[in-house]
Every structure is written in structure tokens, then in C-alpha cells.
mmCIF file of C-alpha atoms and ligand atoms in Angstrom:
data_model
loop_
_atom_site.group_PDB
_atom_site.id
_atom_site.type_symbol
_atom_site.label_atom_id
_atom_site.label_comp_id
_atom_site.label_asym_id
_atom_site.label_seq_id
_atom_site.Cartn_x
_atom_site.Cartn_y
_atom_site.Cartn_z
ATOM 1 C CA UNK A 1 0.000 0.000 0.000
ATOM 2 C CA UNK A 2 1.236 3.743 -0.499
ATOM 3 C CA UNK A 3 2.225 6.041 1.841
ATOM 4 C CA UNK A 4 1.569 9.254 2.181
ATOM 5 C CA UNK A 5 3.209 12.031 4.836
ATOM 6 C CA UNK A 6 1.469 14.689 6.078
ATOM 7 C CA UNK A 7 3.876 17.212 7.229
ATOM 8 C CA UNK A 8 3.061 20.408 9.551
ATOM 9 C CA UNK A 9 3.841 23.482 11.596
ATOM 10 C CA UNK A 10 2.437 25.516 13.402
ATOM 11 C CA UNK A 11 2.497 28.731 15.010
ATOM 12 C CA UNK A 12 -0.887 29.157 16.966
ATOM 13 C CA UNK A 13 -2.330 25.367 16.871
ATOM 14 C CA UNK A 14 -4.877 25.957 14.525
ATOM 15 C CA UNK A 15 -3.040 23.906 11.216
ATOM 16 C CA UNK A 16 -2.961 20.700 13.605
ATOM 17 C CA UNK A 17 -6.422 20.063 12.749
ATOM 18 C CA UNK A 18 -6.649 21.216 8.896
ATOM 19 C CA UNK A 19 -3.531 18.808 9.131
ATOM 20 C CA UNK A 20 -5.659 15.905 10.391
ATOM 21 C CA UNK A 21 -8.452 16.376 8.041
ATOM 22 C CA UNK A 22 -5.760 16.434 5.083
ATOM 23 C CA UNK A 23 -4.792 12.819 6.172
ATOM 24 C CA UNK A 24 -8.649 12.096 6.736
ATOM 25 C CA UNK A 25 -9.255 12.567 2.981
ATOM 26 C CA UNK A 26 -6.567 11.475 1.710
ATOM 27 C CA UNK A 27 -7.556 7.984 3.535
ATOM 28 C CA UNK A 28 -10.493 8.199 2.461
ATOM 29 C CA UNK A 29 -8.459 6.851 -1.203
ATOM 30 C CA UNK A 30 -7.463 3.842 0.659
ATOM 31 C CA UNK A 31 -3.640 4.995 1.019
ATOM 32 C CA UNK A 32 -1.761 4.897 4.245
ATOM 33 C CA UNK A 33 -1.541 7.957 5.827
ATOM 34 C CA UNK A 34 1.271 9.650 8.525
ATOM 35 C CA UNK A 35 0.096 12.819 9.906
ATOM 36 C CA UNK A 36 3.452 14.394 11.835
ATOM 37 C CA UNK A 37 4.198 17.686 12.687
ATOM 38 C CA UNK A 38 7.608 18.547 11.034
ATOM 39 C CA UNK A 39 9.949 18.220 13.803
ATOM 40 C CA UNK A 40 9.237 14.284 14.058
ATOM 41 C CA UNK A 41 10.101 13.770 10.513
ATOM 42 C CA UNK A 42 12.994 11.439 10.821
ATOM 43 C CA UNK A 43 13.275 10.840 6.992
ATOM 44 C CA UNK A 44 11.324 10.625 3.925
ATOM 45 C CA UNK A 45 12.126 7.498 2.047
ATOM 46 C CA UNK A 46 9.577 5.500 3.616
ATOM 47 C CA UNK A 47 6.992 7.941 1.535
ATOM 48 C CA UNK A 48 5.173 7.773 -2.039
ATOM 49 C CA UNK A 49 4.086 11.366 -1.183
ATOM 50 C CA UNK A 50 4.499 14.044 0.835
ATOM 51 C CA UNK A 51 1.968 17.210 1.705
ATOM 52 C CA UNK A 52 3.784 20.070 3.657
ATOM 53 C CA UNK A 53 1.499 22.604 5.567
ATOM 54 C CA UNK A 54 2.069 25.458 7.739
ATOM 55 C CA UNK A 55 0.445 29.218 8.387
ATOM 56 C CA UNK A 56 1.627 32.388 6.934
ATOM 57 C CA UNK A 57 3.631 34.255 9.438
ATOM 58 C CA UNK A 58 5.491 37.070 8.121
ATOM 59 C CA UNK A 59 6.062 35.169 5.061
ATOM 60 C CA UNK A 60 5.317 31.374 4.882
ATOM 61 C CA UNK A 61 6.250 29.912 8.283
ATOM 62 C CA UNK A 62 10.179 29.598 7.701
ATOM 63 C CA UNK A 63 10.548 26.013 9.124
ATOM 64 C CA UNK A 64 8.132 24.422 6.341
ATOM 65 C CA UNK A 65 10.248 26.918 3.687
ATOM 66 C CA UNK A 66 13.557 25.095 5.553
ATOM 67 C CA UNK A 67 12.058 21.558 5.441
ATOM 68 C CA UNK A 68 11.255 22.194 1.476
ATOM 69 C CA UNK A 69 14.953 23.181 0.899
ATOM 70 C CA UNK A 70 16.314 20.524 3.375
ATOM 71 C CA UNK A 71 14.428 18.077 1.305
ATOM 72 C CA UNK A 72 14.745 19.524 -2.496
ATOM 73 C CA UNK A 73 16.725 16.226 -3.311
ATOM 74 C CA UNK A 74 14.022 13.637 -2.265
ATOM 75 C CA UNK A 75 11.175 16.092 -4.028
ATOM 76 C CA UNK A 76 12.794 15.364 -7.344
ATOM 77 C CA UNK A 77 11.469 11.082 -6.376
ATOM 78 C CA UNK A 78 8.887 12.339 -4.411
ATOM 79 C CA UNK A 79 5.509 13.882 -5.349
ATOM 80 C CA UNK A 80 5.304 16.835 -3.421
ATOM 81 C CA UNK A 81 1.829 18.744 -2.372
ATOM 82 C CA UNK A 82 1.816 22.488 -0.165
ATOM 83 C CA UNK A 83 -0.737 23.963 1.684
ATOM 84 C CA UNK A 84 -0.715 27.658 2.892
ATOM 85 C CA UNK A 85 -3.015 28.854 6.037
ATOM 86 C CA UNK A 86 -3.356 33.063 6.054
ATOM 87 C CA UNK A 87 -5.952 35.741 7.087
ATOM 88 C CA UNK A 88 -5.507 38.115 4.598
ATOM 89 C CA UNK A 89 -5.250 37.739 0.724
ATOM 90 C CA UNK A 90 -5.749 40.330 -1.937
ATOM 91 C CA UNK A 91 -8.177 39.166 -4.705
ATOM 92 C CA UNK A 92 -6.287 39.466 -8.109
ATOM 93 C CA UNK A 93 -7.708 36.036 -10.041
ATOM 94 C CA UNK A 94 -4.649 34.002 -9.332
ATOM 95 C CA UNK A 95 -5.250 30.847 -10.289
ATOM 96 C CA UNK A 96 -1.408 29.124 -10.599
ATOM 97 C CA UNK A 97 2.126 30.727 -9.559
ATOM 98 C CA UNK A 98 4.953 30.150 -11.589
ATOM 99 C CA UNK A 99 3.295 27.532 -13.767
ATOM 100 C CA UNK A 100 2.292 25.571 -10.270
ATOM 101 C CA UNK A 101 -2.366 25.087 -9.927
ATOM 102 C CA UNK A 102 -2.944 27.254 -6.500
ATOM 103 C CA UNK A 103 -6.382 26.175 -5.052
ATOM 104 C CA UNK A 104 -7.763 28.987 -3.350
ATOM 105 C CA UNK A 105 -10.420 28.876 -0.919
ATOM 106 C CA UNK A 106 -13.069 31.249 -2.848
ATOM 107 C CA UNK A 107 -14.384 32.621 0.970
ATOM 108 C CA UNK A 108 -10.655 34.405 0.842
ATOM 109 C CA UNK A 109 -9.744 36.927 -0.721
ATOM 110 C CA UNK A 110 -10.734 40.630 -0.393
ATOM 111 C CA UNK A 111 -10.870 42.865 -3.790
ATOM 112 C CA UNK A 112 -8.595 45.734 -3.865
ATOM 113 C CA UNK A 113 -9.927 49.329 -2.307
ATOM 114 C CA UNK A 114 -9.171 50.985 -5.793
ATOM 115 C CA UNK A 115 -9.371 48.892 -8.979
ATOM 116 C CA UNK A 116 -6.042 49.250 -10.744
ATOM 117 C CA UNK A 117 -3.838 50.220 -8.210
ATOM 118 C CA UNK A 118 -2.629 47.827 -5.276
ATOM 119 C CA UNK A 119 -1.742 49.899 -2.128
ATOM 120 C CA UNK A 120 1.402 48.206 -0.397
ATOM 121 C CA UNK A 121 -0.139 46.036 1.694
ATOM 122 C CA UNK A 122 -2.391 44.377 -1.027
ATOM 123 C CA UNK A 123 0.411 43.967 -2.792
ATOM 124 C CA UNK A 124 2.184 42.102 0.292
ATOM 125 C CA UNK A 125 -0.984 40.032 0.302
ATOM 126 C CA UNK A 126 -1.033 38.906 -3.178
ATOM 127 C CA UNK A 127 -1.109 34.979 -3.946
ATOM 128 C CA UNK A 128 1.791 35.358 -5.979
ATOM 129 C CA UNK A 129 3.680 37.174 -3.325
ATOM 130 C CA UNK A 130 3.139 34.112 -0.874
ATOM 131 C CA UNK A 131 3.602 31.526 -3.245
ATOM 132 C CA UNK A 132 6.909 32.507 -4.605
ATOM 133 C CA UNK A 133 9.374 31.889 -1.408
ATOM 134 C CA UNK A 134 7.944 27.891 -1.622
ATOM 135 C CA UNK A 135 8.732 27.572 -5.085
ATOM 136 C CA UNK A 136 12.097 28.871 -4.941
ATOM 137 C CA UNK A 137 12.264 26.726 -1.785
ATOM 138 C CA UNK A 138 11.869 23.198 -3.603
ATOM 139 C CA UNK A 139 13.738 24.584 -6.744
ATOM 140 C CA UNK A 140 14.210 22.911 -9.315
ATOM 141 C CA UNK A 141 10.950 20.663 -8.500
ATOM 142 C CA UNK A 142 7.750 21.777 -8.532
ATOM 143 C CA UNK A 143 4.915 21.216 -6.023
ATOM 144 C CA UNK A 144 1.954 19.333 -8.064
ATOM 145 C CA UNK A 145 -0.572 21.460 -6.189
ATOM 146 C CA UNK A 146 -0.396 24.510 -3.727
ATOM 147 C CA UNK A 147 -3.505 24.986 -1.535
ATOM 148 C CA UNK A 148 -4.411 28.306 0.320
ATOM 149 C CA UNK A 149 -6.900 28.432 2.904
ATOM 150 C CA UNK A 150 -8.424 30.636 5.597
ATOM 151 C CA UNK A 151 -6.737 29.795 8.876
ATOM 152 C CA UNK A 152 -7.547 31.252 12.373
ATOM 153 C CA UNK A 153 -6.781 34.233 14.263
ATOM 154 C CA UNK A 154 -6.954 34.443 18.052
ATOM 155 C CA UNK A 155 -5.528 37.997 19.750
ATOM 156 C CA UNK A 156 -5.554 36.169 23.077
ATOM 157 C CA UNK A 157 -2.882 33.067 21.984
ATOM 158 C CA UNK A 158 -0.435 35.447 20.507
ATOM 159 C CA UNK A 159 2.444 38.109 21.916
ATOM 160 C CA UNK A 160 2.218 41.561 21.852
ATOM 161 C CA UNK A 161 4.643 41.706 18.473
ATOM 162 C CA UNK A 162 2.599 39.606 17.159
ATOM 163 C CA UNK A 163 -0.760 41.357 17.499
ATOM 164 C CA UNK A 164 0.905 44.207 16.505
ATOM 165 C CA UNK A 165 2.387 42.763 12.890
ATOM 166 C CA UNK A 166 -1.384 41.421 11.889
ATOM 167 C CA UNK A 167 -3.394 44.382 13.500
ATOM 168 C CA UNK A 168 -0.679 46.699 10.828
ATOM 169 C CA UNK A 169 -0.403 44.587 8.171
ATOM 170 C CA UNK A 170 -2.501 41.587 7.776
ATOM 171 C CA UNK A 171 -5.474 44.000 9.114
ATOM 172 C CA UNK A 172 -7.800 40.894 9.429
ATOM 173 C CA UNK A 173 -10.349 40.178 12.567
ATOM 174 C CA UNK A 174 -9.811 37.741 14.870
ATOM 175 C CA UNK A 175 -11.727 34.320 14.053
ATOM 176 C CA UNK A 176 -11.869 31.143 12.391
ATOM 177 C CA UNK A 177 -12.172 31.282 8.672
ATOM 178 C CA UNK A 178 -10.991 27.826 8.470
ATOM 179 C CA UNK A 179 -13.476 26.336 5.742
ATOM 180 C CA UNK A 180 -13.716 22.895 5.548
ATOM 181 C CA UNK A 181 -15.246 21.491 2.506
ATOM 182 C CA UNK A 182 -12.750 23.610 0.583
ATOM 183 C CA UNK A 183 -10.139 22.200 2.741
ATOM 184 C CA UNK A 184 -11.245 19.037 2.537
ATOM 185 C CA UNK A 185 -12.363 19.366 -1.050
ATOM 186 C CA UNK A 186 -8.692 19.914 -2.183
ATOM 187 C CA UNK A 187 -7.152 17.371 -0.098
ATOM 188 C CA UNK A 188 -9.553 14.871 -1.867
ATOM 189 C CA UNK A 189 -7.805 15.511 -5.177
ATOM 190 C CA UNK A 190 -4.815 14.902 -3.729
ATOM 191 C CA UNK A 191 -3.865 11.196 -4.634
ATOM 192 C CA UNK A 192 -4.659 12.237 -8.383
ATOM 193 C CA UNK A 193 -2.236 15.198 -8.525
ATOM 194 C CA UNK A 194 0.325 13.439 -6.655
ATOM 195 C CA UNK A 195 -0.567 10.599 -9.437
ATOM 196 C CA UNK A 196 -0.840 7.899 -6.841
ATOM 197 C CA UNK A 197 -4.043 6.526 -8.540
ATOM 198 C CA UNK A 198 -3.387 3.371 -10.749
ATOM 199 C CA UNK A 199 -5.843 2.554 -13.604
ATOM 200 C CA UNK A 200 -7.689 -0.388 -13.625
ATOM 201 C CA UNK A 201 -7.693 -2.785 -16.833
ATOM 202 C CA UNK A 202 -11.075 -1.726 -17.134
ATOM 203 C CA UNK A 203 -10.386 2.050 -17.338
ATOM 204 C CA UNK A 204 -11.689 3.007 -14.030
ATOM 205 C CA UNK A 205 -9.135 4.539 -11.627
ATOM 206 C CA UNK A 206 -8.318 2.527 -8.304
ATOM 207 C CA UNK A 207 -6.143 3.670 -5.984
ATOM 208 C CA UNK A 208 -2.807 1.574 -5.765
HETATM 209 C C1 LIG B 301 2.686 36.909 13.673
HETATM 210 C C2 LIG B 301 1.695 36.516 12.623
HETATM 211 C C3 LIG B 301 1.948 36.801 11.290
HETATM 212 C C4 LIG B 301 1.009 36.469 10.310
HETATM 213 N N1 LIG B 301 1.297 36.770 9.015
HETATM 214 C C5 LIG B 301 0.377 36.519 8.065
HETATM 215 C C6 LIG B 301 0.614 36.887 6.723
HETATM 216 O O1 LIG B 301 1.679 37.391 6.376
HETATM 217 N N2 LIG B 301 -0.371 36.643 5.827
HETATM 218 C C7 LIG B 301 -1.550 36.046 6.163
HETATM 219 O O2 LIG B 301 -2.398 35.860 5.307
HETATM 220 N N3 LIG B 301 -1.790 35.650 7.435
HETATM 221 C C8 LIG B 301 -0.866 35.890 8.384
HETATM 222 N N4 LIG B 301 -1.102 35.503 9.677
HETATM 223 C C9 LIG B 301 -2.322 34.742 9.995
HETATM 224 C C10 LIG B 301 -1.991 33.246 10.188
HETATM 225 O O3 LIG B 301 -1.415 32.699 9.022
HETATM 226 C C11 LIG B 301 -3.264 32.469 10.546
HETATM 227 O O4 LIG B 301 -3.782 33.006 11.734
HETATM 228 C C12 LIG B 301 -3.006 30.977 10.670
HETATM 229 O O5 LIG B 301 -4.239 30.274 10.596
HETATM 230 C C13 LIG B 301 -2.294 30.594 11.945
HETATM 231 O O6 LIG B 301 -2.131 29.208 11.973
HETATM 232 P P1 LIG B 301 -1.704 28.448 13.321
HETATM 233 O O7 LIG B 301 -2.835 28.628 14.284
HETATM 234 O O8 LIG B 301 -1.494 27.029 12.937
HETATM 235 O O9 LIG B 301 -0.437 29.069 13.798
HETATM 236 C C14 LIG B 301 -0.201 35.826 10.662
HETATM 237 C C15 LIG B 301 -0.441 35.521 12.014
HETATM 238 C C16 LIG B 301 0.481 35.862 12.976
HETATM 239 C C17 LIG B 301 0.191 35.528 14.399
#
């Protein structure tokens, strides 16, 4: 049977669970599923796939961007699938980065105050903006799908610096925008974009 890793950080606790139901559907395709959060990764070969997950903070949290680069070499065997948490993305029709399908959770993004022109922080908030960093992290490979979803917010877990970054710049309310069946919509599709479906002699697809 296949397996599959589900890798992921987080910052506030809220990606453990979007984590989870990742695995869930992936199951759900009859593969063999490890959900782990990165530290506990001892090694990959053991792994038809991998999906690395983690929240935007300041960037894409930097120890999924370090445990792309760290393992760039295994990504070119490896089918490799991202998924982004954030509060705050600028609506600008996005659709792939760099050649690389982004599903975005349609509940997302805001449209721009002024058509046209982007102030700055729109323009920090821009898919392509985010998505960048991870695919120069897993250079020359290329994730098979990116997936960018509304994550959670809570004033009352986080440090004063850190209310103050996403009350300045990410300018989003506290709550949970996490939204399931898109999560769990996209993770269902995952064993076809990693390719770990096999075809059946009579044409249907089975999952190996
Ligand atoms: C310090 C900090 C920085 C953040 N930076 C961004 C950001 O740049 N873009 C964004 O969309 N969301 C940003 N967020 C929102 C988080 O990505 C979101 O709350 C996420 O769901 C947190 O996941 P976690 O609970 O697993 O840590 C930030 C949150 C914090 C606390």
C-alpha cells in the first residue's frame, strides 16, 4: 500500500487540525496515511508522497520553507503537495504561480480598495507574493498542487509583536475562517495530482 506524509507546523495550533483532516481525505483513497508535525520527521524514504502545511507568518512559516529546501533532493522522487493557512489575501484572479495550480479557498480573498492600483499592503498580500518563497524553496521541482486556505486568528494566543504585525499589516479580525469542505475538497484531489491513482484494466481509476 502507499504512503503518504502529512507534514506540519504551526504557530498558533490551529493547522494541527486542517492537518488531520488532510490525512482524513486522503484515507479516504485507501492509502496509508502519517500525519506528523515537522519536527518528528525522521526521513522521507519511507513515503510515495508528501503534503507540507504550515500558516503564513510574516512570510510562509520559515521552518516548512527550511524543510522544502532541506528536502529539495528527495522532491525530485517524491511527489510533493503544499498547503498555505493566512488571514488576509488580496483578490487578483490568481489561479497558478509560476506555472504551479494554487487552489484557493473562494471565501478568501478581499478585492482591492481601488481597482487598478494595489496599495502596499495588497500587494504584500497577493497569492503570488506568498507563493513565490515555496517555489524557490523546492527549486528545481515543482509542487503538483499549492492549496491556500483561511486559517484562524486568536488575539488572546499570541504576543504583543505579534498582534501588533497582523493588526498593521494583515489588518484581518480575529476568528476562524478555516473552511472545511474547501479544505477538505482539495485534499480529496490529492492522490490524483500526486498521481498515486493506478488505472484499472477496465479504465476506471483505483487507488494503488
Ligand atoms: C505573527 C503573525 C503573522 C502572520 N502573518 C500573516 C501573513 O503574512 N499573511 C496572512 O495571510 N496571514 C498571516 N497571519 C495569519 C496566520 O497565518 C493564521 O492566523 C493561521 O491560521 C495561523 O495558523 P496556526 O494557528 O497554525 O499558527 C499571521 C499571524 C500571525 C500571528
Amino acid at each position: 500500500m502507499k504512503r503518504i506524509l502529512v507534514a506540519y507546523v504551526t504557530f498558533a495550533g490551529s493547522t494541527v487540525d486542517v492537518a488531520r483532516a488532510v490525512g482524513e481525505e486522503i484515507a479516504k483513497s485507501g492509502l496509508q496515511v502519517d500525519v506528523l508535525p515537522l519536527g518528528e520527521v525522521k526521513g522521507l524514504e519511507a513515503y510515495d508522497g508528501v503534503v507540507v502545511g504550515g500558516p503564513m507568518i510574516m512570510g510562509w512559516h520559515r521552518a516548512a520553507l527550511g524543510f522544502l529546501r532541506k528536502h529539495r533532493e528527495a522532491f525530485r522522487r517524491i511527489p510533493l503537495a503544499v498547503f498555505v493557512m493566512g488571514m488576509s489575501l488580496t483578490q487578483t484572479g490568481e489561479t497558478s504561480v509560476g506555472g504551479v495550480p494554487v487552489y484557493v479557498d473562494e471565501k478568501l480573498p478581499k478585492p482591492p480598495e481601488k481597482e487598478g492600483r494595489l496599495t502596499l499592503r495588497e500587494r504584500y498580500a497577493r497569492l503570488s507574493n506568498y507563493v513565490r518563497p515555496i517555489l524557490m524553496a523546492t527549486r528545481p521541482v515543482k509542487p503538483a498542487s499549492v492549496g491556500f486556505f483561511g486559517g484562524r486568528l486568536e488575539y488572546g494566543r499570541l504576543k504583543w509583536w505579534a498582534v501588533l504585525f497582523v493588526m498593521v499589516i494583515i489588518q484581518a479580525p480575529a476568528g476562524d475562517r478555516r473552511n472545511w469542505t474547501a479544505i477538505r475538497s482539495w485534499a480529496a484531489g490529492l492522490p490524483a495530482a500526486l498521481q498515486l491513482e493506478t488505472p484499472k484494466a477496465d479504465g476506471l481509476t483505483q487507488v494503488a
